[in-house]
Amino acid sequence: MGPGYQVQLVASEPLVHDPILAEFDGDGRLWVVEMQGYAVGEKMVNETQPVGDVVILEDTNGDGVYDKRTVFQDNLVLPRALKILDHNCALIGEPPKLIKACDTNGDLKADTQEVVADGFGREGNIEHAANGLYWGMDNSINISEHKYNLAFKGDGKFDVVPNPVR
């Protein structure tokens, strides 16, 4: 590690459970996808029960360590993709759908949900299935291991754009 840098633990259990990815929003909050149903137990089975969450962590006292947890979206089956949008909205990949969930009343809990696209990956085994939502320089969202991307239309909506799987 370079001079002047340090590593600091800012979130751990019991605040987060089985995190697979995290993304910061513009207010310094950490949005985390928890995939509690993946590789469970000795036999490493993938659960099909809705036990996954997207949570938002906040540092309420300014000490640099997250101390508050709010469940943004719960009851997800093996969620595997997240992209924070403006106005407390997020894209969440939960095969076979890609949803846009939004908090409209400011409590950081999703109270609206719409399916942006069906056919997002496949259910079951998550290996080499759709994941990762990455903003491109052309203002589109590229999806890893998948047959379409999303083109942002500017009104909060997206168009599905066919793309080679990569």
Short mmCIF file of N, CA, C and O in Angstrom, two decimals, residues 82-163:
data_model
loop_
_atom_site.label_atom_id
_atom_site.label_comp_id
_atom_site.label_asym_id
_atom_site.label_seq_id
_atom_site.Cartn_x
_atom_site.Cartn_y
_atom_site.Cartn_z
N LEU A 82 -26.32 -4.67 -9.12
CA LEU A 82 -26.84 -3.44 -8.53
C LEU A 82 -26.24 -2.25 -9.26
O LEU A 82 -25.04 -2.25 -9.56
N LYS A 83 -27.05 -1.27 -9.52
CA LYS A 83 -26.57 0.01 -10.01
C LYS A 83 -27.44 1.08 -9.37
O LYS A 83 -28.65 1.12 -9.56
N ILE A 84 -26.80 1.94 -8.58
CA ILE A 84 -27.53 3.03 -7.93
C ILE A 84 -27.87 4.07 -8.99
O ILE A 84 -27.02 4.45 -9.80
N LEU A 85 -29.09 4.54 -8.95
CA LEU A 85 -29.55 5.60 -9.84
C LEU A 85 -29.87 6.83 -8.99
O LEU A 85 -29.74 6.80 -7.76
N ASP A 86 -30.29 7.91 -9.61
CA ASP A 86 -30.63 9.10 -8.84
C ASP A 86 -32.00 8.93 -8.17
O ASP A 86 -32.72 7.97 -8.43
N HIS A 87 -32.34 9.86 -7.30
CA HIS A 87 -33.62 9.89 -6.59
C HIS A 87 -33.88 8.63 -5.76
O HIS A 87 -35.01 8.15 -5.69
N ASN A 88 -32.82 8.10 -5.12
CA ASN A 88 -32.95 6.91 -4.26
C ASN A 88 -33.57 5.72 -4.99
O ASN A 88 -34.39 4.99 -4.44
N CYS A 89 -33.14 5.53 -6.23
CA CYS A 89 -33.57 4.38 -7.02
C CYS A 89 -32.36 3.51 -7.32
O CYS A 89 -31.22 3.97 -7.25
N ALA A 90 -32.61 2.27 -7.66
CA ALA A 90 -31.54 1.35 -8.02
C ALA A 90 -32.07 0.30 -8.98
O ALA A 90 -33.23 -0.09 -8.92
N LEU A 91 -31.18 -0.13 -9.87
CA LEU A 91 -31.44 -1.31 -10.68
C LEU A 91 -30.94 -2.51 -9.90
O LEU A 91 -29.82 -2.47 -9.36
N ILE A 92 -31.73 -3.56 -9.84
CA ILE A 92 -31.36 -4.77 -9.11
C ILE A 92 -31.59 -5.96 -10.03
O ILE A 92 -32.69 -6.15 -10.55
N GLY A 93 -30.53 -6.74 -10.22
CA GLY A 93 -30.64 -7.95 -11.03
C GLY A 93 -31.00 -9.14 -10.17
O GLY A 93 -30.25 -9.52 -9.28
N GLU A 94 -32.18 -9.67 -10.41
CA GLU A 94 -32.67 -10.86 -9.71
C GLU A 94 -33.31 -11.75 -10.76
O GLU A 94 -34.49 -11.61 -11.07
N PRO A 95 -32.51 -12.62 -11.37
CA PRO A 95 -33.04 -13.44 -12.46
C PRO A 95 -34.37 -14.09 -12.12
O PRO A 95 -34.57 -14.51 -10.99
N PRO A 96 -35.25 -14.09 -13.10
CA PRO A 96 -35.06 -13.73 -14.50
C PRO A 96 -35.42 -12.28 -14.82
O PRO A 96 -35.71 -11.94 -15.96
N LYS A 97 -35.40 -11.40 -13.82
CA LYS A 97 -35.79 -10.03 -14.11
C LYS A 97 -34.76 -9.02 -13.63
O LYS A 97 -33.99 -9.29 -12.72
N LEU A 98 -34.77 -7.88 -14.29
CA LEU A 98 -33.99 -6.73 -13.87
C LEU A 98 -35.01 -5.68 -13.46
O LEU A 98 -35.86 -5.29 -14.26
N ILE A 99 -34.96 -5.28 -12.20
CA ILE A 99 -35.99 -4.36 -11.68
C ILE A 99 -35.39 -3.00 -11.36
O ILE A 99 -34.20 -2.88 -11.07
N LYS A 100 -36.24 -2.00 -11.41
CA LYS A 100 -35.90 -0.67 -10.92
C LYS A 100 -36.75 -0.47 -9.69
O LYS A 100 -37.99 -0.46 -9.76
N ALA A 101 -36.09 -0.34 -8.54
CA ALA A 101 -36.79 -0.13 -7.28
C ALA A 101 -36.47 1.28 -6.79
O ALA A 101 -35.33 1.73 -6.92
N CYS A 102 -37.47 1.96 -6.24
CA CYS A 102 -37.27 3.34 -5.80
C CYS A 102 -37.89 3.58 -4.42
O CYS A 102 -38.92 3.00 -4.09
N ASP A 103 -37.23 4.44 -3.68
CA ASP A 103 -37.76 4.96 -2.42
C ASP A 103 -38.34 6.33 -2.76
O ASP A 103 -37.60 7.24 -3.11
N THR A 104 -39.65 6.47 -2.64
CA THR A 104 -40.28 7.73 -3.02
C THR A 104 -40.62 8.63 -1.83
O THR A 104 -41.00 9.77 -2.02
N ASN A 105 -40.48 8.09 -0.59
CA ASN A 105 -40.86 8.91 0.56
C ASN A 105 -39.69 9.24 1.50
O ASN A 105 -39.89 9.78 2.58
N GLY A 106 -38.46 8.88 1.11
CA GLY A 106 -37.29 9.30 1.88
C GLY A 106 -36.89 8.42 3.04
O GLY A 106 -35.99 8.78 3.79
N ASP A 107 -37.49 7.23 3.18
CA ASP A 107 -37.12 6.36 4.30
C ASP A 107 -36.07 5.32 3.92
O ASP A 107 -35.71 4.46 4.72
N LEU A 108 -35.55 5.40 2.68
CA LEU A 108 -34.54 4.49 2.14
C LEU A 108 -35.02 3.05 2.00
O LEU A 108 -34.23 2.12 1.93
N LYS A 109 -36.34 2.85 1.96
CA LYS A 109 -36.93 1.54 1.71
C LYS A 109 -37.69 1.62 0.39
O LYS A 109 -38.50 2.54 0.19
N ALA A 110 -37.42 0.69 -0.50
CA ALA A 110 -38.08 0.70 -1.81
C ALA A 110 -39.58 0.55 -1.63
O ALA A 110 -40.05 -0.37 -0.98
N ASP A 111 -40.31 1.48 -2.21
CA ASP A 111 -41.76 1.38 -2.16
C ASP A 111 -42.39 1.34 -3.54
O ASP A 111 -43.61 1.24 -3.66
N THR A 112 -41.57 1.43 -4.58
CA THR A 112 -42.06 1.18 -5.94
C THR A 112 -41.09 0.22 -6.61
O THR A 112 -39.90 0.18 -6.28
N GLN A 113 -41.61 -0.54 -7.52
CA GLN A 113 -40.78 -1.51 -8.23
C GLN A 113 -41.38 -1.74 -9.61
O GLN A 113 -42.59 -1.90 -9.73
N GLU A 114 -40.53 -1.69 -10.63
CA GLU A 114 -40.99 -1.99 -11.98
C GLU A 114 -39.96 -2.88 -12.65
O GLU A 114 -38.76 -2.75 -12.41
N VAL A 115 -40.43 -3.78 -13.47
CA VAL A 115 -39.54 -4.65 -14.23
C VAL A 115 -39.04 -3.85 -15.43
O VAL A 115 -39.83 -3.41 -16.26
N VAL A 116 -37.73 -3.65 -15.50
CA VAL A 116 -37.12 -2.94 -16.62
C VAL A 116 -36.98 -3.89 -17.80
O VAL A 116 -37.21 -3.51 -18.95
N ALA A 117 -36.60 -5.13 -17.51
CA ALA A 117 -36.43 -6.13 -18.56
C ALA A 117 -36.55 -7.53 -17.98
O ALA A 117 -36.09 -7.79 -16.87
N ASP A 118 -37.19 -8.41 -18.73
CA ASP A 118 -37.23 -9.83 -18.38
C ASP A 118 -36.04 -10.51 -19.04
O ASP A 118 -35.37 -9.93 -19.88
N GLY A 119 -35.83 -11.74 -18.70
CA GLY A 119 -34.76 -12.50 -19.32
C GLY A 119 -33.38 -12.08 -18.84
O GLY A 119 -32.39 -12.23 -19.56
N PHE A 120 -33.29 -11.54 -17.62
CA PHE A 120 -31.99 -11.16 -17.07
C PHE A 120 -31.34 -12.41 -16.50
O PHE A 120 -31.67 -12.87 -15.41
N GLY A 121 -30.43 -12.98 -17.26
CA GLY A 121 -29.73 -14.18 -16.80
C GLY A 121 -30.65 -15.36 -16.69
O GLY A 121 -31.66 -15.46 -17.38
N ARG A 122 -30.29 -16.23 -15.79
CA ARG A 122 -31.09 -17.43 -15.59
C ARG A 122 -31.19 -17.71 -14.10
O ARG A 122 -30.33 -17.31 -13.33
N GLU A 123 -32.23 -18.39 -13.73
CA GLU A 123 -32.41 -18.76 -12.34
C GLU A 123 -31.50 -19.94 -12.02
O GLU A 123 -31.03 -20.63 -12.92
N GLY A 124 -31.26 -20.17 -10.76
CA GLY A 124 -30.42 -21.30 -10.36
C GLY A 124 -28.96 -20.93 -10.29
O GLY A 124 -28.61 -19.90 -9.76
N ASN A 125 -28.10 -21.79 -10.84
CA ASN A 125 -26.66 -21.61 -10.75
C ASN A 125 -26.26 -20.23 -11.28
O ASN A 125 -26.59 -19.86 -12.40
N ILE A 126 -25.50 -19.52 -10.49
CA ILE A 126 -25.13 -18.15 -10.87
C ILE A 126 -23.83 -18.07 -11.66
O ILE A 126 -23.47 -17.01 -12.16
N GLU A 127 -23.12 -19.19 -11.80
CA GLU A 127 -21.87 -19.18 -12.55
C GLU A 127 -22.12 -18.77 -13.99
O GLU A 127 -22.98 -19.32 -14.66
N HIS A 128 -21.37 -17.84 -14.48
CA HIS A 128 -21.45 -17.36 -15.86
C HIS A 128 -22.87 -16.93 -16.25
O HIS A 128 -23.31 -17.16 -17.37
N ALA A 129 -23.55 -16.31 -15.32
CA ALA A 129 -24.89 -15.79 -15.58
C ALA A 129 -24.83 -14.26 -15.50
O ALA A 129 -23.88 -13.69 -14.97
N ALA A 130 -25.83 -13.61 -16.02
CA ALA A 130 -25.87 -12.14 -16.04
C ALA A 130 -25.53 -11.57 -14.67
O ALA A 130 -25.99 -12.07 -13.64
N ASN A 131 -24.70 -10.55 -14.68
CA ASN A 131 -24.32 -9.87 -13.44
C ASN A 131 -23.68 -8.54 -13.83
O ASN A 131 -23.51 -8.24 -14.99
N GLY A 132 -23.30 -7.77 -12.87
CA GLY A 132 -22.56 -6.54 -13.11
C GLY A 132 -23.27 -5.56 -14.02
O GLY A 132 -23.60 -5.87 -15.15
N LEU A 133 -23.55 -4.39 -13.51
CA LEU A 133 -24.15 -3.30 -14.27
C LEU A 133 -23.15 -2.16 -14.26
O LEU A 133 -22.87 -1.59 -13.21
N TYR A 134 -22.61 -1.82 -15.43
CA TYR A 134 -21.53 -0.83 -15.52
C TYR A 134 -21.91 0.29 -16.47
O TYR A 134 -22.24 0.04 -17.63
N TRP A 135 -21.85 1.54 -15.98
CA TRP A 135 -22.13 2.69 -16.84
C TRP A 135 -21.06 2.76 -17.90
O TRP A 135 -19.86 2.75 -17.61
N GLY A 136 -21.46 2.90 -19.14
CA GLY A 136 -20.53 3.08 -20.25
C GLY A 136 -20.36 4.56 -20.57
O GLY A 136 -21.16 5.40 -20.14
N MET A 137 -19.33 4.87 -21.34
CA MET A 137 -19.08 6.26 -21.72
C MET A 137 -20.20 6.81 -22.60
O MET A 137 -20.36 8.02 -22.72
N ASP A 138 -20.97 5.94 -23.20
CA ASP A 138 -22.08 6.37 -24.06
C ASP A 138 -23.39 6.49 -23.28
O ASP A 138 -24.47 6.59 -23.85
N ASN A 139 -23.31 6.48 -21.95
CA ASN A 139 -24.45 6.59 -21.04
C ASN A 139 -25.38 5.39 -21.12
O ASN A 139 -26.56 5.48 -20.83
N SER A 140 -24.82 4.26 -21.52
CA SER A 140 -25.59 3.02 -21.47
C SER A 140 -25.06 2.18 -20.32
O SER A 140 -23.99 2.44 -19.79
N ILE A 141 -25.84 1.21 -19.93
CA ILE A 141 -25.41 0.30 -18.86
C ILE A 141 -25.07 -1.03 -19.51
O ILE A 141 -25.92 -1.66 -20.14
N ASN A 142 -23.82 -1.41 -19.37
CA ASN A 142 -23.33 -2.67 -19.91
C ASN A 142 -23.54 -3.75 -18.86
O ASN A 142 -23.27 -3.54 -17.68
N ILE A 143 -23.99 -4.91 -19.32
CA ILE A 143 -24.27 -6.02 -18.42
C ILE A 143 -23.32 -7.15 -18.74
O ILE A 143 -23.24 -7.61 -19.88
N SER A 144 -22.60 -7.60 -17.75
CA SER A 144 -21.64 -8.68 -17.94
C SER A 144 -22.36 -10.01 -18.12
O SER A 144 -23.39 -10.27 -17.48
N GLU A 145 -21.80 -10.85 -19.00
CA GLU A 145 -22.33 -12.20 -19.23
C GLU A 145 -23.79 -12.20 -19.66
O GLU A 145 -24.57 -13.03 -19.22
N HIS A 146 -24.16 -11.24 -20.52
CA HIS A 146 -25.57 -11.18 -20.89
C HIS A 146 -25.76 -10.72 -22.33
O HIS A 146 -24.87 -10.14 -22.94
N LYS A 147 -26.96 -10.95 -22.86
CA LYS A 147 -27.24 -10.72 -24.27
C LYS A 147 -27.83 -9.35 -24.59
O LYS A 147 -28.12 -9.06 -25.74
N TYR A 148 -28.06 -8.50 -23.58
CA TYR A 148 -28.50 -7.14 -23.86
C TYR A 148 -27.86 -6.16 -22.88
O TYR A 148 -27.39 -6.53 -21.82
N ASN A 149 -27.83 -4.90 -23.30
CA ASN A 149 -27.43 -3.78 -22.46
C ASN A 149 -28.64 -2.88 -22.31
O ASN A 149 -29.69 -3.11 -22.93
N LEU A 150 -28.49 -1.82 -21.54
CA LEU A 150 -29.57 -0.86 -21.35
C LEU A 150 -29.12 0.51 -21.83
O LEU A 150 -28.03 0.97 -21.47
N ALA A 151 -29.95 1.16 -22.63
CA ALA A 151 -29.67 2.53 -23.06
C ALA A 151 -30.57 3.46 -22.24
O ALA A 151 -31.79 3.29 -22.21
N PHE A 152 -29.95 4.41 -21.55
CA PHE A 152 -30.69 5.35 -20.72
C PHE A 152 -31.39 6.36 -21.61
O PHE A 152 -30.76 6.99 -22.46
N LYS A 153 -32.69 6.52 -21.44
CA LYS A 153 -33.46 7.42 -22.30
C LYS A 153 -33.54 8.84 -21.76
O LYS A 153 -33.99 9.74 -22.45
N GLY A 154 -33.13 9.09 -20.52
CA GLY A 154 -33.14 10.43 -19.98
C GLY A 154 -34.37 10.77 -19.17
O GLY A 154 -34.40 11.76 -18.46
N ASP A 155 -35.41 9.97 -19.23
CA ASP A 155 -36.62 10.22 -18.47
C ASP A 155 -36.78 9.21 -17.33
O ASP A 155 -37.87 8.97 -16.85
N GLY A 156 -35.65 8.60 -16.95
CA GLY A 156 -35.69 7.57 -15.92
C GLY A 156 -36.02 6.20 -16.46
O GLY A 156 -36.14 5.25 -15.71
N LYS A 157 -36.17 6.10 -17.75
CA LYS A 157 -36.50 4.83 -18.40
C LYS A 157 -35.31 4.32 -19.20
O LYS A 157 -34.37 5.05 -19.49
N PHE A 158 -35.37 3.05 -19.54
CA PHE A 158 -34.29 2.40 -20.28
C PHE A 158 -34.85 1.65 -21.47
O PHE A 158 -35.95 1.11 -21.40
N ASP A 159 -34.07 1.61 -22.54
CA ASP A 159 -34.37 0.75 -23.67
C ASP A 159 -33.43 -0.45 -23.61
O ASP A 159 -32.25 -0.31 -23.26
N VAL A 160 -33.95 -1.62 -23.96
CA VAL A 160 -33.13 -2.82 -24.03
C VAL A 160 -32.47 -2.83 -25.40
O VAL A 160 -33.13 -2.68 -26.42
N VAL A 161 -31.14 -2.99 -25.41
CA VAL A 161 -30.36 -2.98 -26.64
C VAL A 161 -29.64 -4.32 -26.77
O VAL A 161 -28.80 -4.66 -25.93
N PRO A 162 -29.96 -5.11 -27.81
CA PRO A 162 -29.28 -6.41 -27.98
C PRO A 162 -27.77 -6.22 -28.07
O PRO A 162 -27.27 -5.22 -28.61
N ASN A 163 -27.04 -7.18 -27.53
CA ASN A 163 -25.58 -7.09 -27.49
C ASN A 163 -25.01 -8.51 -27.42
O ASN A 163 -25.62 -9.37 -26.78
#
